[in-house]
mmCIF file of C-alpha atoms in Angstrom:
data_model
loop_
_atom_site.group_PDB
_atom_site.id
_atom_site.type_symbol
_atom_site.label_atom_id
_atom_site.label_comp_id
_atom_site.label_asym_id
_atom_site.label_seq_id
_atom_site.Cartn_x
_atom_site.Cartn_y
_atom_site.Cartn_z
ATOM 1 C CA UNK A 499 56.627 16.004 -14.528
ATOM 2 C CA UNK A 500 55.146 13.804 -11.957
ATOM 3 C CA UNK A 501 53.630 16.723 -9.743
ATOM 4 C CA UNK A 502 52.060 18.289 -12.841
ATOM 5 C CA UNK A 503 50.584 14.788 -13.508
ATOM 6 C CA UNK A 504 49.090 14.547 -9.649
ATOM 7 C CA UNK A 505 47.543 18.498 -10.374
ATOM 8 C CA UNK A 506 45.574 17.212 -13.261
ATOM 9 C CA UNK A 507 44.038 14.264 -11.630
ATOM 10 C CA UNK A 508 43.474 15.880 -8.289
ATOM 11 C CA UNK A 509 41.840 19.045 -10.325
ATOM 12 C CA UNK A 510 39.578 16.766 -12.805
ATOM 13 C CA UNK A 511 35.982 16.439 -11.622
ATOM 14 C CA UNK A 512 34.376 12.650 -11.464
ATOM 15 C CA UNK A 513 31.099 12.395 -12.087
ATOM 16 C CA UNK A 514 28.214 9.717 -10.798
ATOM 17 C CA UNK A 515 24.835 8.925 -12.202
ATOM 18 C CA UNK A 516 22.677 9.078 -9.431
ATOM 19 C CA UNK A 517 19.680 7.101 -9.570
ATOM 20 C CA UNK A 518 16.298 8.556 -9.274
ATOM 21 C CA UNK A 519 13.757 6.002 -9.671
ATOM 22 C CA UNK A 520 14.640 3.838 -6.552
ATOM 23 C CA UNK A 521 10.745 4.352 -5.519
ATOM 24 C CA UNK A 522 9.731 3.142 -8.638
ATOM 25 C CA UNK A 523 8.482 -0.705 -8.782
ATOM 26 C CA UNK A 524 10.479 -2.610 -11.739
ATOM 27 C CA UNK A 525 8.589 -3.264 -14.720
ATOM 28 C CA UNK A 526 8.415 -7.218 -16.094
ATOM 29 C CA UNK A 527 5.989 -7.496 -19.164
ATOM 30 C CA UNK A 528 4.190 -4.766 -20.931
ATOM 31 C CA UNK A 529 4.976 -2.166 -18.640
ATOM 32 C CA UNK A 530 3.110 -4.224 -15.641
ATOM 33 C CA UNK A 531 4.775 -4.179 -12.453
ATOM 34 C CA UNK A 532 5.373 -7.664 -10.540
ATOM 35 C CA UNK A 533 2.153 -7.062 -8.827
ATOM 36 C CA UNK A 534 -0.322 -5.855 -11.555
ATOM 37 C CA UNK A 535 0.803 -9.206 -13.721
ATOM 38 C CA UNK A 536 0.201 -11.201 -10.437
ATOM 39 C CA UNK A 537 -3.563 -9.571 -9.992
ATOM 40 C CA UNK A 538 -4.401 -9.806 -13.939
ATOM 41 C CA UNK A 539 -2.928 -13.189 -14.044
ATOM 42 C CA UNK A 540 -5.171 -14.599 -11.231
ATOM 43 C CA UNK A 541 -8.220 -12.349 -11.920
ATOM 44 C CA UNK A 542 -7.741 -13.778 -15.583
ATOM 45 C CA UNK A 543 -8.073 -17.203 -14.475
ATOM 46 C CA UNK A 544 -10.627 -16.919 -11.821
ATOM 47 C CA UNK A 545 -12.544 -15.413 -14.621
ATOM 48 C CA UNK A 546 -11.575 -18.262 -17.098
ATOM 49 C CA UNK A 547 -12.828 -20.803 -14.405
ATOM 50 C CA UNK A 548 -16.010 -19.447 -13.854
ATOM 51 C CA UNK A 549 -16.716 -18.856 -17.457
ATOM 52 C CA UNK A 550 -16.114 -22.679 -18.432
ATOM 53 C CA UNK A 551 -18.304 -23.430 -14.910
ATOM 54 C CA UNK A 552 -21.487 -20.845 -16.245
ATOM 55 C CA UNK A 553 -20.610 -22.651 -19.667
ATOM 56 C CA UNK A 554 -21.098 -26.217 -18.320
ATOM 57 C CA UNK A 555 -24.056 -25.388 -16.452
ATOM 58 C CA UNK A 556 -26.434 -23.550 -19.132
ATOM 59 C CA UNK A 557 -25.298 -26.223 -21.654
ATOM 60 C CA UNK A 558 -26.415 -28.834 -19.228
ATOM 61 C CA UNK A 559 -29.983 -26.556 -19.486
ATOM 62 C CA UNK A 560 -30.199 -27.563 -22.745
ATOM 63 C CA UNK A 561 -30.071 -23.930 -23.443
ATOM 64 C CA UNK A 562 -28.694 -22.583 -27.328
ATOM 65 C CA UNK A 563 -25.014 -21.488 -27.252
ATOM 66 C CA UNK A 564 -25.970 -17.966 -27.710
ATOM 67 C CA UNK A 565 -27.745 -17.885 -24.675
ATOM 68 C CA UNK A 566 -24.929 -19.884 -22.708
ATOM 69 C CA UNK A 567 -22.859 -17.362 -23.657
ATOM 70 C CA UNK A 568 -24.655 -14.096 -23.229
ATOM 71 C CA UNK A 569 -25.345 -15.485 -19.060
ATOM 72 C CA UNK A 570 -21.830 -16.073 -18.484
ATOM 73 C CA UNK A 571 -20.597 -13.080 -20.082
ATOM 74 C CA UNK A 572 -23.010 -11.293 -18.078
ATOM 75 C CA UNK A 573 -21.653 -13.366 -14.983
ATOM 76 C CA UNK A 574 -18.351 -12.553 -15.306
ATOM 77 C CA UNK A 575 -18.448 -8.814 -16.561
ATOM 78 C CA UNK A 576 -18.325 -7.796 -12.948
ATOM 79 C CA UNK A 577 -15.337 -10.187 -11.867
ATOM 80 C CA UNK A 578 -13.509 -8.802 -15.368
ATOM 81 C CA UNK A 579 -13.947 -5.169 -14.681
ATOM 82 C CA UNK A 580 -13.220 -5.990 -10.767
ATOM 83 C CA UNK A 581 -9.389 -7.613 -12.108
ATOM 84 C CA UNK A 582 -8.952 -4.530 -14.108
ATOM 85 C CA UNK A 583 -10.049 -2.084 -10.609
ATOM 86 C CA UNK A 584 -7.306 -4.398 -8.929
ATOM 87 C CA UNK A 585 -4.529 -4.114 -11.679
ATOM 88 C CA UNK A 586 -5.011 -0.897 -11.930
ATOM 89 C CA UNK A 587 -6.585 1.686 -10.133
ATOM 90 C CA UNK A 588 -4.438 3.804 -7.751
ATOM 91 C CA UNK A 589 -6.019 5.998 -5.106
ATOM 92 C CA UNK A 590 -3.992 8.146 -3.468
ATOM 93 C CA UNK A 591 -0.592 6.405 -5.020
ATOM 94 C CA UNK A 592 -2.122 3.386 -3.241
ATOM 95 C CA UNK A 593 -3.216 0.039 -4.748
ATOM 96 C CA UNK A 594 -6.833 -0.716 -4.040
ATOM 97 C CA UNK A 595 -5.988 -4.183 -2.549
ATOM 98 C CA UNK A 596 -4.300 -1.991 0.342
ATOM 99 C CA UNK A 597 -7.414 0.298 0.376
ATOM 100 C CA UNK A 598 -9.503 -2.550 1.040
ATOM 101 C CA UNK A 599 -7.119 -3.742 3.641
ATOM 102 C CA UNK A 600 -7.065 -0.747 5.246
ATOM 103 C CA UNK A 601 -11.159 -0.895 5.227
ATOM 104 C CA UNK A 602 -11.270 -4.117 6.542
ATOM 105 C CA UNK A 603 -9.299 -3.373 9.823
ATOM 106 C CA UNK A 604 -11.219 -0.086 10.425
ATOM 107 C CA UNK A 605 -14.413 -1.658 9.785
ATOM 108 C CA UNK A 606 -13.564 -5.165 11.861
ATOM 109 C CA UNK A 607 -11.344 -3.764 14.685
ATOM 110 C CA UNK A 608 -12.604 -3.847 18.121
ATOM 111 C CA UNK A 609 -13.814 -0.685 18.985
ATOM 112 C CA UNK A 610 -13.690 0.743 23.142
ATOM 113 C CA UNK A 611 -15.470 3.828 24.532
ATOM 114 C CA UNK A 612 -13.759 5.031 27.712
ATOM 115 C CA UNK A 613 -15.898 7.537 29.788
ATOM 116 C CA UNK A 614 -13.983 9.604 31.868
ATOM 117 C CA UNK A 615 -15.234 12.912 33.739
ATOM 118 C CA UNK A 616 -13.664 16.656 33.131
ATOM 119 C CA UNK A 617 -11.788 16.659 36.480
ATOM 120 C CA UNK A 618 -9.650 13.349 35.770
ATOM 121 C CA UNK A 619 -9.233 14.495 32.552
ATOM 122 C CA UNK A 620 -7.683 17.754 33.336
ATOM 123 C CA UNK A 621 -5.762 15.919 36.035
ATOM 124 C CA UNK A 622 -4.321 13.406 33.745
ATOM 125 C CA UNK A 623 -3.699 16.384 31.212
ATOM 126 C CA UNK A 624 -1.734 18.385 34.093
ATOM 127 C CA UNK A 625 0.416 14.864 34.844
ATOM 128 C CA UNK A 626 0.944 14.125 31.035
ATOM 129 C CA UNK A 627 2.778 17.671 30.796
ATOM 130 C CA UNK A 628 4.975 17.578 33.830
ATOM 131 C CA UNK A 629 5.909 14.122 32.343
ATOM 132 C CA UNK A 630 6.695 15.433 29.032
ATOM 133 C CA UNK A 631 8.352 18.233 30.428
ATOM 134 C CA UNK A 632 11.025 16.486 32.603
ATOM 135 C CA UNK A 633 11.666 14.190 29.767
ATOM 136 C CA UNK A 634 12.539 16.676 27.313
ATOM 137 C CA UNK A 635 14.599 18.236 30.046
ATOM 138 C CA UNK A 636 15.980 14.831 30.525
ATOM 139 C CA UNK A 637 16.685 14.511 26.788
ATOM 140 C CA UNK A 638 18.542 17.727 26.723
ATOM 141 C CA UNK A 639 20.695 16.640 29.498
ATOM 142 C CA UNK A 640 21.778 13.475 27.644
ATOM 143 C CA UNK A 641 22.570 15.360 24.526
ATOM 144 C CA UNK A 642 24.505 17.961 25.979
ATOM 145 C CA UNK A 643 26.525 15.250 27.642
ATOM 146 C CA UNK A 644 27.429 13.436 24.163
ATOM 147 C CA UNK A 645 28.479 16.390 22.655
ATOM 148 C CA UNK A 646 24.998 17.591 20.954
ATOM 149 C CA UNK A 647 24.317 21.345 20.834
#
């Protein structure tokens, strides 16, 4: 009775959920990821700031309400439709702050020109692959002594 009882657990198949969004960023409010929240939350209230500041300043004009309010929509339009950009526009599958990032180093990074004739360079070319070459064989050699085929 006992051996019939090992057959059927040995014999019965376990199965596991496997996951398959482990590249997907977790989502905290409204379907907004950690990072679009953080980018609308501070786009929202540099906009916020800037609208009271606009405010202030036309009222201190002596300018109608209407008015004050027209100039610092118009002011922060851009800075609004800038947040949303941020939040979320994906180029790529790449946020835009990285894209700008990624702008920012190419555009600011040191840049060197090296001049160097056709003979060196065909020298150097001839060295680089006798280098390479013994390496690999090198390579080989190690992994044929740990057991690699």
């Amino acid at each position: 009775m006992t051996s019939t009882h090992t057959t059927e657990v040995s014999t019965r198949r376990q199965s596991y959920t496997v996951p398959t969004h482990m590249n997907e960023p977790d989502k905290l409010l409204f379907g907004l990821t950690a990072r679009q929240l953080l980018v609308l939350i501070t786009g929202a209230s540099v906009t916020y700031a800037i609208w009271l500041q606009v405010l202030t300043w036309t009222m201190a004009w002596e300018r109608g309400l209407l008015w004050s309010r027209g100039l610092a929509l118009l002011v922060v339009l851009p800075l609004i439709l800038v947040t949303l950009a941020f939040t979320f526009l994906q180029i790529a599958d790449r946020s835009l702050e990285l894209w700008v990032v990624i702008w920012m180093r190419a555009r600011f990074a040191p840049v060197t020109y090296v001049w160097r004739s056709a003979e060196w360079d065909e020298a150097e070319q001839r060295r680089l692959r006798t280098q390479n070459s013994a390496h690999t064989r090198e390579g080989q050699r190690e992994h044929e002594q740990e057991g690699w085929s």
